[in-house]
Amino acid sequence: MKDGTLRYSVLADELAGLIDAGVLRPGDRLPSVRRLASEKRLSVSTVVRALHQLEDAGAVEARPQSGFFVKQRRPERAEPRTGAPPDQAVAVEVSQRLMRVLRANTQPGVLPLGAALPAPELLPIAAIRRLYSRVARRHPKLLAGASHTEMNEPALLRQVVKRSLAWGSALAGGEITVTHSCTEAMHLCLRAVTRPGDTVAVESPAYYLGLQLLESCGLKALEIPSAPGIGVSVEALELATRQEKVAACLLVPNASNPLGSIMPDANKARLAALMAERGVPVIEDDVYGDLHFDGPRPWPIKAFDRAGNVMLCSSFSKSISPALRVGFVAAGRYSGNVALQKTIISGATNPISQMVLAEYLESCASDRHLRRLRGRYANQVEQMMRAVARYFPAGTRMSRPQGAFVLWVELPDETDTMKLYGLALAEGVSFVPGELFSPSGMYRNCLRLNCGNPWSAAIEAGIQRLGQLAARAGSCL
Amino acid sequence: MKDGTLRYSVLADELAGLIDAGVLRPGDRLPSVRRLASEKRLSVSTVVRALHQLEDAGAVEARPQSGFFVKQRRPERAEPRTGAPPDQAVAVEVSQRLMRVLRANTQPGVLPLGAALPAPELLPIAAIRRLYSRVARRHPKLLAGASHTEMNEPALLRQVVKRSLAWGSALAGGEITVTHSCTEAMHLCLRAVTRPGDTVAVESPAYYLGLQLLESCGLKALEIPSAPGIGVSVEALELATRQEKVAACLLVPNASNPLGSIMPDANKARLAALMAERGVPVIEDDVYGDLHFDGPRPWPIKAFDRAGNVMLCSSFSKSISPALRVGFVAAGRYSGNVALQKTIISGATNPISQMVLAEYLESCASDRHLRRLRGRYANQVEQMMRAVARYFPAGTRMSRPQGAFVLWVELPDETDTMKLYGLALAEGVSFVPGELFSPSGMYRNCLRLNCGNPWSAAIEAGIQRLGQLAARAGSCL
C-alpha cells in the first residue's frame, strides 16, 4: 500500500468519527480543503481524495461553490407496502392511460413531477454540444458509411467495456449492440427470446415503460413481489418459475423504478444461478446503475452470470443527455439474435452521436459529472422526502431510494390516486398514479414523484398543495 | 405566362427536336451555356433552365466540369420475367441467409455490388458535417429536452410537408412521425395494423428487408405478381384480397426494389381506392421516390388515397446520407397508433440530426444535389446495363429501371445464382442472389446488382468476371 493511500484513509476515518460522534452534525460545513491540508499537513489531492471517499460512503455531500457538508439524515417514515400480486400472468393494458398521463404531464406550466426526467441544467449539455461540433469536424469518415453490418462504433464499445470493469465482471465487446435507447435495447431482447402470448416476470410495482413493451409485444406479465430496499423476491420468482412457464424476466435490479431499491449481491447471485438453471433468460435494465447514492457502484445481475443468460440493457439518458438517443445491450449468448433484430427493425445508430458519447465518456469530465450528479440527485430525493413527510396526510408511507431520482409514496388505503391525479393536474401538479405500475391494477393508493429537478419554492409549494389534495381526497371517500 | 417561361421552353423544344432528328446524337456534347446564350441572345439563366428541363425529361445529362451531353440510349435487352408466385401466403425465412450474404458483401476488398448503398462521394457529406457543427452551436435547446411526447422537430416536419407539395397531395404535419429509418417506419406500421400470424401482400420479387420485417414480426407473405415497368399487378392484388384475408400491403411503388418500376398513376389510384374499400391498410415504401430518372417526381400511392388508409414511409438514406438515421412515416388514420408504437419501442429520434436534415432540406443546395444525383444514378445504371449486355451469357434478361440504383438480372433458367454467388465472392465480386427476394424461393436464376458506385474499370472488370462465371455455371449444370 502506498503512503498516499494510507494518509487519505486516515483522514476520512477521522472525519467519519467526528460525524458519528455528533461533533460534526447534519448540515454542518466541513473545513475547507485548503484549511484541512494546512492543518493536517497533507497535500490538497490527499484531502480531496478523503472527502470523495466520504462522499461515496454517503456521509458528506459536495455543494457547488460551497464546499462539503455533512449529509442530512433522512426523515424517518414507514416504507410502503408492496403486497401480494396475483399468482397468474395477466395481459397488459396500460398504454392508453399511461400515454394520456405522460402527455398531460408535459403541458406548459405543469410542475414536472411525472416522467422520470432530469432537469436539463443538471446535465453536461454544453460539453455535448461542443463535442458534436468537434466530432463532425474531426471525423469525416463517420458519415460516409452506415452499412447494415456496421452497427457499433468501436470507440464507444471500448468506453462501455472500460466502464464495465467496475461492474464485477467486464462486458465483452462482441456481445454488445449499440441501440437508440435502453427501451429499444429491452425491446430487442424481448423480441429475441419471447413469442407473442408468452409470460414475462416483472417486479411489483414495475416500471411502466417495461409494461408497455410487454403490451406492445403481446406478452403477459407475471408480477413478482418486490420489497423496498431489497428489490424482487428471489423466493417468489423461484416459486413462480416452477408453477408457470416463464419465457423471460424483465428486471431493474439497481435503483429500481419506482422503489429505488438495490438488490443485495447475494440475491443477484442466486437469481442469476437460478434463472440459468431453469433456462429463463434475464433482461436487466441497468439505466440507473451509475446513479446509486452511497458506496461503490452496485454490480448488475450480469456480474453473477456464468451462463451468458443475462442481457444487460442501459443508456445515458438519465445521466448525460436524454436527447443523445444512444443506449446499448450486452446480450450474452443471445447477442447474435439481438443484433439481427436491431438490423431488421431499425438499423444502425447515428455514428456521430456514438462518437460524441465515446469522447465524452473518455474525458475525465464524465467521472466528475457523475459524482456530482449522484450527490445532486440524492439531495433532491431527500428534499422531496422531507416535503412529503411534512405536507402529506398522516399514514403516508414512502420509499427510501438507494439511487436514481424517483420517490414512491403510499397514501392511506382509501385514496384513489387516479382521481387525485385529475385534481392535481387541474392545479398544475403532475405525478404518475400507482396503478400504472401494475398490470393487475394494484397500487391504486400509491403515486410516484420525479425528483429530477433541483429543489425550488415552486416544487415545495406543489408538494404542499398535493398533500392538501391527498388529505381531502382521502377524507371524502 | 411570363416571357422568360416561353423563351426557355422554346429553346428546350428546339434542342429536343435536334436530338429526335439525330442531329445531336447520344454521347454528343451540347454547345456550352455561354455559347447558347450568346447565339440565341438569351440570358444564361434562361439557357440553364432549358437544359434542366431537358435533363428532367431524360434527354440530356450533366457531367461535372464538362457540360451537358445527349443521353445514351439504353442497350436493348429483353426484360426479365416475373412468373406466377404461389396462391397462398407463406412463412418467411430469409433472414439467416440474407445476413450471411450482406455481411460477406461488406468484407474489405469485395466489389460492393450487393447491398443497395450509394458511394459516399455521391452524397453531400461535407455539407452535412458543417451543419452538425453549426446546429450544435446555434440550437442549445435541442439537447435539453427529448421527453416521451416530443418526437418530432417542427422544423423537419415543415420541410417534409413542403417537399410533399410536389407529390400530388401534401402530407399533414399531424400525421407524421419522425423515425430512425424507413425500415423503422415500416416496422411501426406493421406493428400498428397487424398481429403475428397475419398475412401481408408484397410484390414479387420483393425487397428483402421488407421480407425480413415480416419474418421478425411473425407475419406470412403473399407474393403478388409484379411486372417490370408497371410494378405490382392491381388485378392480382384484387383477386388475392378477395381469396384470402390480407392484413396489409407492403409495397414499393416508386422505383421498386429490385425491379426499378414506377407504377402508372392510374394503377396507383385504383390500388388506393380498392384497398380503402376492402379495409386493407397500405404501407408504402417511398424511399426511392426522389430518385426517378425522367420526368416530374412520381406521385406516391398516398396522393390518391382519400381514406387515410395509406402509410407513406421514407428516409434520406439513399439520397443524402445513410448515417443520419432519420426517416419518417405519414400514417393517415393509423398515425396515433404508429406514434404510440414509436414511443414504446424506441423513443424519440436525435433532435440534432433532425435539425441538421431540416436545415439541409431548406437550403437550395438540396435541390441542386438531388438533380445531380438522379443524373449520376441514371448514368451508373446505364453503364451497368451496358456491361451486363456485353459480358453476360446469351439469354440474359435485365430490368429497365425507372429510378434508384439497382439492376435486376435474369440468367438462363438453369443458373443457380446462390451457387454463382459463392464462386463470385471467392473472386471478390458481390451481388444479392434472386431467391432472397422471394419467400417461396422463386428467382433462383436471378440476381440484383447495386449501381450506387461511380462507374470504374474495377466494376467493369468485376462484371466481366461475373459474366464469365455465369456462363460457366450455366453450362456446368
mmCIF file of N, CA, C and O in Angstrom, chain B residues 340-405:
data_model
loop_
_atom_site.group_PDB
_atom_site.id
_atom_site.type_symbol
_atom_site.label_atom_id
_atom_site.label_comp_id
_atom_site.label_asym_id
_atom_site.label_seq_id
_atom_site.Cartn_x
_atom_site.Cartn_y
_atom_site.Cartn_z
ATOM 1 N N LEU B 340 -47.619 5.975 -31.067
ATOM 2 C CA LEU B 340 -47.554 5.264 -29.786
ATOM 3 C C LEU B 340 -46.509 4.145 -29.840
ATOM 4 O O LEU B 340 -45.688 3.995 -28.929
ATOM 5 N N GLN B 341 -46.539 3.356 -30.921
ATOM 6 C CA GLN B 341 -45.560 2.266 -31.051
ATOM 7 C C GLN B 341 -44.139 2.822 -31.040
ATOM 8 O O GLN B 341 -43.230 2.231 -30.457
ATOM 9 N N LYS B 342 -43.950 3.972 -31.692
ATOM 10 C CA LYS B 342 -42.617 4.589 -31.713
ATOM 11 C C LYS B 342 -42.173 4.960 -30.299
ATOM 12 O O LYS B 342 -41.033 4.691 -29.889
ATOM 13 N N THR B 343 -43.085 5.570 -29.528
ATOM 14 C CA THR B 343 -42.767 5.931 -28.140
ATOM 15 C C THR B 343 -42.374 4.703 -27.337
ATOM 16 O O THR B 343 -41.416 4.728 -26.565
ATOM 17 N N ILE B 344 -43.144 3.632 -27.521
ATOM 18 C CA ILE B 344 -42.912 2.432 -26.719
ATOM 19 C C ILE B 344 -41.616 1.740 -27.107
ATOM 20 O O ILE B 344 -40.831 1.339 -26.262
ATOM 21 N N ILE B 345 -41.387 1.593 -28.408
ATOM 22 C CA ILE B 345 -40.316 0.715 -28.863
ATOM 23 C C ILE B 345 -38.951 1.383 -28.860
ATOM 24 O O ILE B 345 -37.954 0.764 -28.514
ATOM 25 N N SER B 346 -38.880 2.640 -29.280
ATOM 26 C CA SER B 346 -37.529 3.202 -29.357
ATOM 27 C C SER B 346 -37.422 4.634 -28.882
ATOM 28 O O SER B 346 -36.325 5.151 -28.725
ATOM 29 N N GLY B 347 -38.511 5.330 -28.661
ATOM 30 C CA GLY B 347 -38.428 6.714 -28.202
ATOM 31 C C GLY B 347 -38.121 7.669 -29.339
ATOM 32 O O GLY B 347 -38.092 7.279 -30.504
ATOM 33 N N ALA B 348 -37.878 8.924 -28.974
ATOM 34 C CA ALA B 348 -37.676 9.980 -29.971
ATOM 35 C C ALA B 348 -36.425 9.730 -30.803
ATOM 36 O O ALA B 348 -35.591 8.904 -30.463
ATOM 37 N N THR B 349 -36.320 10.460 -31.907
ATOM 38 C CA THR B 349 -35.135 10.421 -32.761
ATOM 39 C C THR B 349 -34.264 11.631 -32.418
ATOM 40 O O THR B 349 -34.780 12.712 -32.123
ATOM 41 N N ASN B 350 -32.948 11.450 -32.466
ATOM 42 C CA ASN B 350 -31.995 12.505 -32.084
ATOM 43 C C ASN B 350 -32.365 13.867 -32.682
ATOM 44 O O ASN B 350 -32.433 14.027 -33.895
ATOM 45 N N PRO B 351 -32.619 14.881 -31.828
ATOM 46 C CA PRO B 351 -33.098 16.172 -32.325
ATOM 47 C C PRO B 351 -32.046 16.939 -33.127
ATOM 48 O O PRO B 351 -32.403 17.713 -34.011
ATOM 49 N N ILE B 352 -30.769 16.721 -32.847
ATOM 50 C CA ILE B 352 -29.728 17.410 -33.617
ATOM 51 C C ILE B 352 -29.735 16.886 -35.056
ATOM 52 O O ILE B 352 -29.715 17.665 -36.018
ATOM 53 N N SER B 353 -29.814 15.581 -35.218
ATOM 54 C CA SER B 353 -29.846 15.018 -36.570
ATOM 55 C C SER B 353 -31.103 15.477 -37.313
ATOM 56 O O SER B 353 -31.056 15.734 -38.516
ATOM 57 N N GLN B 354 -32.226 15.575 -36.603
ATOM 58 C CA GLN B 354 -33.454 16.070 -37.242
ATOM 59 C C GLN B 354 -33.249 17.499 -37.744
ATOM 60 O O GLN B 354 -33.650 17.843 -38.858
ATOM 61 N N MET B 355 -32.622 18.332 -36.913
ATOM 62 C CA MET B 355 -32.441 19.736 -37.293
ATOM 63 C C MET B 355 -31.430 19.864 -38.428
ATOM 64 O O MET B 355 -31.603 20.691 -39.334
ATOM 65 N N VAL B 356 -30.373 19.055 -38.400
ATOM 66 C CA VAL B 356 -29.388 19.057 -39.491
ATOM 67 C C VAL B 356 -30.097 18.766 -40.815
ATOM 68 O O VAL B 356 -29.911 19.455 -41.816
ATOM 69 N N LEU B 357 -30.928 17.753 -40.797
ATOM 70 C CA LEU B 357 -31.655 17.384 -42.018
ATOM 71 C C LEU B 357 -32.597 18.503 -42.449
ATOM 72 O O LEU B 357 -32.669 18.857 -43.633
ATOM 73 N N ALA B 358 -33.300 19.101 -41.477
ATOM 74 C CA ALA B 358 -34.233 20.188 -41.798
ATOM 75 C C ALA B 358 -33.491 21.345 -42.461
ATOM 76 O O ALA B 358 -33.936 21.883 -43.476
ATOM 77 N N GLU B 359 -32.328 21.697 -41.902
ATOM 78 C CA GLU B 359 -31.592 22.833 -42.461
ATOM 79 C C GLU B 359 -31.024 22.486 -43.845
ATOM 80 O O GLU B 359 -30.973 23.340 -44.730
ATOM 81 N N TYR B 360 -30.624 21.243 -44.016
ATOM 82 C CA TYR B 360 -30.127 20.866 -45.347
ATOM 83 C C TYR B 360 -31.257 20.909 -46.378
ATOM 84 O O TYR B 360 -31.084 21.437 -47.484
ATOM 85 N N LEU B 361 -32.410 20.375 -46.011
ATOM 86 C CA LEU B 361 -33.539 20.371 -46.959
ATOM 87 C C LEU B 361 -33.993 21.792 -47.287
ATOM 88 O O LEU B 361 -34.484 22.057 -48.385
ATOM 89 N N GLU B 362 -33.823 22.699 -46.341
ATOM 90 C CA GLU B 362 -34.253 24.067 -46.553
ATOM 91 C C GLU B 362 -33.325 24.808 -47.536
ATOM 92 O O GLU B 362 -33.746 25.736 -48.220
ATOM 93 N N SER B 363 -32.067 24.383 -47.581
ATOM 94 C CA SER B 363 -31.098 25.097 -48.436
ATOM 95 C C SER B 363 -31.340 24.762 -49.900
ATOM 96 O O SER B 363 -31.836 23.688 -50.240
ATOM 97 N N CYS B 364 -30.957 25.691 -50.782
ATOM 98 C CA CYS B 364 -31.131 25.410 -52.219
ATOM 99 C C CYS B 364 -30.170 24.313 -52.643
ATOM 100 O O CYS B 364 -30.385 23.634 -53.652
ATOM 101 N N ALA B 365 -29.109 24.092 -51.851
ATOM 102 C CA ALA B 365 -28.146 23.049 -52.211
ATOM 103 C C ALA B 365 -28.838 21.696 -52.355
ATOM 104 O O ALA B 365 -28.429 20.866 -53.172
ATOM 105 N N SER B 366 -29.913 21.474 -51.588
ATOM 106 C CA SER B 366 -30.502 20.135 -51.601
ATOM 107 C C SER B 366 -31.180 19.830 -52.929
ATOM 108 O O SER B 366 -31.102 18.708 -53.422
ATOM 109 N N ASP B 367 -31.836 20.811 -53.540
ATOM 110 C CA ASP B 367 -32.461 20.557 -54.835
ATOM 111 C C ASP B 367 -31.403 20.320 -55.911
ATOM 112 O O ASP B 367 -31.534 19.433 -56.746
ATOM 113 N N ARG B 368 -30.358 21.149 -55.854
ATOM 114 C CA ARG B 368 -29.264 21.008 -56.812
ATOM 115 C C ARG B 368 -28.644 19.608 -56.672
ATOM 116 O O ARG B 368 -28.410 18.921 -57.668
ATOM 117 N N HIS B 369 -28.402 19.222 -55.424
ATOM 118 C CA HIS B 369 -27.798 17.906 -55.185
ATOM 119 C C HIS B 369 -28.674 16.783 -55.726
ATOM 120 O O HIS B 369 -28.190 15.878 -56.407
ATOM 121 N N LEU B 370 -29.970 16.859 -55.448
ATOM 122 C CA LEU B 370 -30.877 15.794 -55.880
ATOM 123 C C LEU B 370 -30.907 15.683 -57.406
ATOM 124 O O LEU B 370 -30.914 14.589 -57.964
ATOM 125 N N ARG B 371 -30.957 16.832 -58.048
ATOM 126 C CA ARG B 371 -30.996 16.846 -59.508
ATOM 127 C C ARG B 371 -29.750 16.153 -60.068
ATOM 128 O O ARG B 371 -29.834 15.279 -60.933
ATOM 129 N N ARG B 372 -28.601 16.523 -59.521
ATOM 130 C CA ARG B 372 -27.350 15.938 -59.998
ATOM 131 C C ARG B 372 -27.286 14.444 -59.672
ATOM 132 O O ARG B 372 -26.865 13.628 -60.495
ATOM 133 N N LEU B 373 -27.725 14.105 -58.455
ATOM 134 C CA LEU B 373 -27.651 12.706 -58.018
ATOM 135 C C LEU B 373 -28.487 11.798 -58.922
ATOM 136 O O LEU B 373 -28.054 10.718 -59.309
ATOM 137 N N ARG B 374 -29.697 12.276 -59.270
ATOM 138 C CA ARG B 374 -30.551 11.499 -60.172
ATOM 139 C C ARG B 374 -29.828 11.213 -61.479
ATOM 140 O O ARG B 374 -29.856 10.093 -61.980
ATOM 141 N N GLY B 375 -29.175 12.238 -62.024
ATOM 142 C CA GLY B 375 -28.436 12.067 -63.277
ATOM 143 C C GLY B 375 -27.314 11.049 -63.123
ATOM 144 O O GLY B 375 -27.100 10.202 -63.990
ATOM 145 N N ARG B 376 -26.632 11.118 -61.985
ATOM 146 C CA ARG B 376 -25.495 10.213 -61.805
ATOM 147 C C ARG B 376 -25.964 8.785 -61.603
ATOM 148 O O ARG B 376 -25.374 7.845 -62.141
ATOM 149 N N TYR B 377 -27.027 8.605 -60.815
ATOM 150 C CA TYR B 377 -27.562 7.246 -60.644
ATOM 151 C C TYR B 377 -28.009 6.694 -62.004
ATOM 152 O O TYR B 377 -27.757 5.536 -62.343
ATOM 153 N N ALA B 378 -28.706 7.531 -62.795
ATOM 154 C CA ALA B 378 -29.186 7.075 -64.103
ATOM 155 C C ALA B 378 -28.010 6.641 -64.960
ATOM 156 O O ALA B 378 -28.033 5.590 -65.615
ATOM 157 N N ASN B 379 -26.965 7.451 -64.914
ATOM 158 C CA ASN B 379 -25.774 7.146 -65.695
ATOM 159 C C ASN B 379 -25.128 5.838 -65.231
ATOM 160 O O ASN B 379 -24.749 4.986 -66.047
ATOM 161 N N GLN B 380 -25.037 5.656 -63.919
ATOM 162 C CA GLN B 380 -24.406 4.445 -63.399
ATOM 163 C C GLN B 380 -25.214 3.204 -63.756
ATOM 164 O O GLN B 380 -24.652 2.155 -64.069
ATOM 165 N N VAL B 381 -26.544 3.338 -63.688
ATOM 166 C CA VAL B 381 -27.402 2.202 -64.054
ATOM 167 C C VAL B 381 -27.196 1.860 -65.534
ATOM 168 O O VAL B 381 -27.084 0.684 -65.911
ATOM 169 N N GLU B 382 -27.104 2.899 -66.358
ATOM 170 C CA GLU B 382 -26.905 2.632 -67.787
ATOM 171 C C GLU B 382 -25.570 1.970 -68.079
ATOM 172 O O GLU B 382 -25.478 1.066 -68.900
ATOM 173 N N GLN B 383 -24.540 2.411 -67.391
ATOM 174 C CA GLN B 383 -23.226 1.776 -67.568
ATOM 175 C C GLN B 383 -23.299 0.304 -67.176
ATOM 176 O O GLN B 383 -22.725 -0.554 -67.838
ATOM 177 N N MET B 384 -24.030 0.050 -66.084
ATOM 178 C CA MET B 384 -24.160 -1.334 -65.620
ATOM 179 C C MET B 384 -24.919 -2.170 -66.653
ATOM 180 O O MET B 384 -24.530 -3.310 -66.960
ATOM 181 N N MET B 385 -25.990 -1.582 -67.211
ATOM 182 C CA MET B 385 -26.778 -2.304 -68.228
ATOM 183 C C MET B 385 -25.905 -2.625 -69.444
ATOM 184 O O MET B 385 -25.960 -3.733 -69.993
ATOM 185 N N ARG B 386 -25.134 -1.649 -69.827
ATOM 186 C CA ARG B 386 -24.248 -1.828 -70.972
ATOM 187 C C ARG B 386 -23.255 -2.972 -70.705
ATOM 188 O O ARG B 386 -23.040 -3.841 -71.577
ATOM 189 N N ALA B 387 -22.687 -2.995 -69.511
ATOM 190 C CA ALA B 387 -21.690 -4.024 -69.190
ATOM 191 C C ALA B 387 -22.342 -5.408 -69.127
ATOM 192 O O ALA B 387 -21.778 -6.399 -69.611
ATOM 193 N N VAL B 388 -23.529 -5.463 -68.525
ATOM 194 C CA VAL B 388 -24.215 -6.762 -68.442
ATOM 195 C C VAL B 388 -24.557 -7.242 -69.859
ATOM 196 O O VAL B 388 -24.364 -8.418 -70.203
ATOM 197 N N ALA B 389 -25.039 -6.317 -70.712
ATOM 198 C CA ALA B 389 -25.365 -6.677 -72.089
ATOM 199 C C ALA B 389 -24.131 -7.225 -72.801
ATOM 200 O O ALA B 389 -24.206 -8.161 -73.600
ATOM 201 N N ARG B 390 -22.986 -6.684 -72.471
ATOM 202 C CA ARG B 390 -21.763 -7.052 -73.171
ATOM 203 C C ARG B 390 -21.178 -8.358 -72.661
ATOM 204 O O ARG B 390 -20.717 -9.185 -73.453
ATOM 205 N N TYR B 391 -21.185 -8.538 -71.331
ATOM 206 C CA TYR B 391 -20.395 -9.622 -70.760
ATOM 207 C C TYR B 391 -21.203 -10.838 -70.314
ATOM 208 O O TYR B 391 -20.628 -11.885 -70.042
ATOM 209 N N PHE B 392 -22.506 -10.694 -70.165
ATOM 210 C CA PHE B 392 -23.264 -11.823 -69.614
ATOM 211 C C PHE B 392 -23.676 -12.776 -70.726
ATOM 212 O O PHE B 392 -23.775 -12.391 -71.889
ATOM 213 N N PRO B 393 -23.944 -14.024 -70.382
ATOM 214 C CA PRO B 393 -24.232 -15.024 -71.418
ATOM 215 C C PRO B 393 -25.499 -14.694 -72.218
ATOM 216 O O PRO B 393 -26.370 -13.963 -71.740
ATOM 217 N N ALA B 394 -25.588 -15.254 -73.414
ATOM 218 C CA ALA B 394 -26.785 -15.088 -74.243
ATOM 219 C C ALA B 394 -27.994 -15.576 -73.443
ATOM 220 O O ALA B 394 -27.895 -16.520 -72.651
ATOM 221 N N GLY B 395 -29.121 -14.944 -73.652
ATOM 222 C CA GLY B 395 -30.320 -15.350 -72.934
ATOM 223 C C GLY B 395 -30.502 -14.593 -71.631
ATOM 224 O O GLY B 395 -31.521 -14.736 -70.961
ATOM 225 N N THR B 396 -29.512 -13.764 -71.265
ATOM 226 C CA THR B 396 -29.637 -12.939 -70.058
ATOM 227 C C THR B 396 -30.666 -11.836 -70.306
ATOM 228 O O THR B 396 -30.673 -11.221 -71.370
ATOM 229 N N ARG B 397 -31.559 -11.639 -69.346
ATOM 230 C CA ARG B 397 -32.514 -10.533 -69.428
ATOM 231 C C ARG B 397 -32.223 -9.549 -68.310
ATOM 232 O O ARG B 397 -31.632 -9.933 -67.303
ATOM 233 N N MET B 398 -32.683 -8.330 -68.479
ATOM 234 C CA MET B 398 -32.491 -7.397 -67.362
ATOM 235 C C MET B 398 -33.582 -6.346 -67.321
ATOM 236 O O MET B 398 -34.253 -6.069 -68.316
ATOM 237 N N SER B 399 -33.750 -5.761 -66.106
ATOM 238 C CA SER B 399 -34.776 -4.730 -65.919
ATOM 239 C C SER B 399 -34.356 -3.443 -66.607
ATOM 240 O O SER B 399 -33.195 -3.277 -66.993
ATOM 241 N N ARG B 400 -35.340 -2.546 -66.817
ATOM 242 C CA ARG B 400 -35.025 -1.201 -67.321
ATOM 243 C C ARG B 400 -35.455 -0.217 -66.234
ATOM 244 O O ARG B 400 -36.567 0.325 -66.278
ATOM 245 N N PRO B 401 -34.600 -0.015 -65.251
ATOM 246 C CA PRO B 401 -35.007 0.771 -64.069
ATOM 247 C C PRO B 401 -35.461 2.175 -64.443
ATOM 248 O O PRO B 401 -34.853 2.819 -65.293
ATOM 249 N N GLN B 402 -36.524 2.609 -63.796
ATOM 250 C CA GLN B 402 -37.016 3.977 -63.999
ATOM 251 C C GLN B 402 -36.547 4.917 -62.891
ATOM 252 O O GLN B 402 -36.921 6.087 -62.866
ATOM 253 N N GLY B 403 -35.750 4.380 -61.986
ATOM 254 C CA GLY B 403 -35.230 5.192 -60.893
ATOM 255 C C GLY B 403 -34.371 4.334 -59.986
ATOM 256 O O GLY B 403 -34.172 3.141 -60.242
ATOM 257 N N ALA B 404 -33.837 4.959 -58.929
ATOM 258 C CA ALA B 404 -32.981 4.300 -57.934
ATOM 259 C C ALA B 404 -31.675 3.804 -58.558
ATOM 260 O O ALA B 404 -31.253 4.331 -59.592
ATOM 261 N N PHE B 405 -31.081 2.765 -57.994
ATOM 262 C CA PHE B 405 -29.757 2.402 -58.478
ATOM 263 C C PHE B 405 -29.460 0.916 -58.316
ATOM 264 O O PHE B 405 -28.401 0.523 -57.855
#
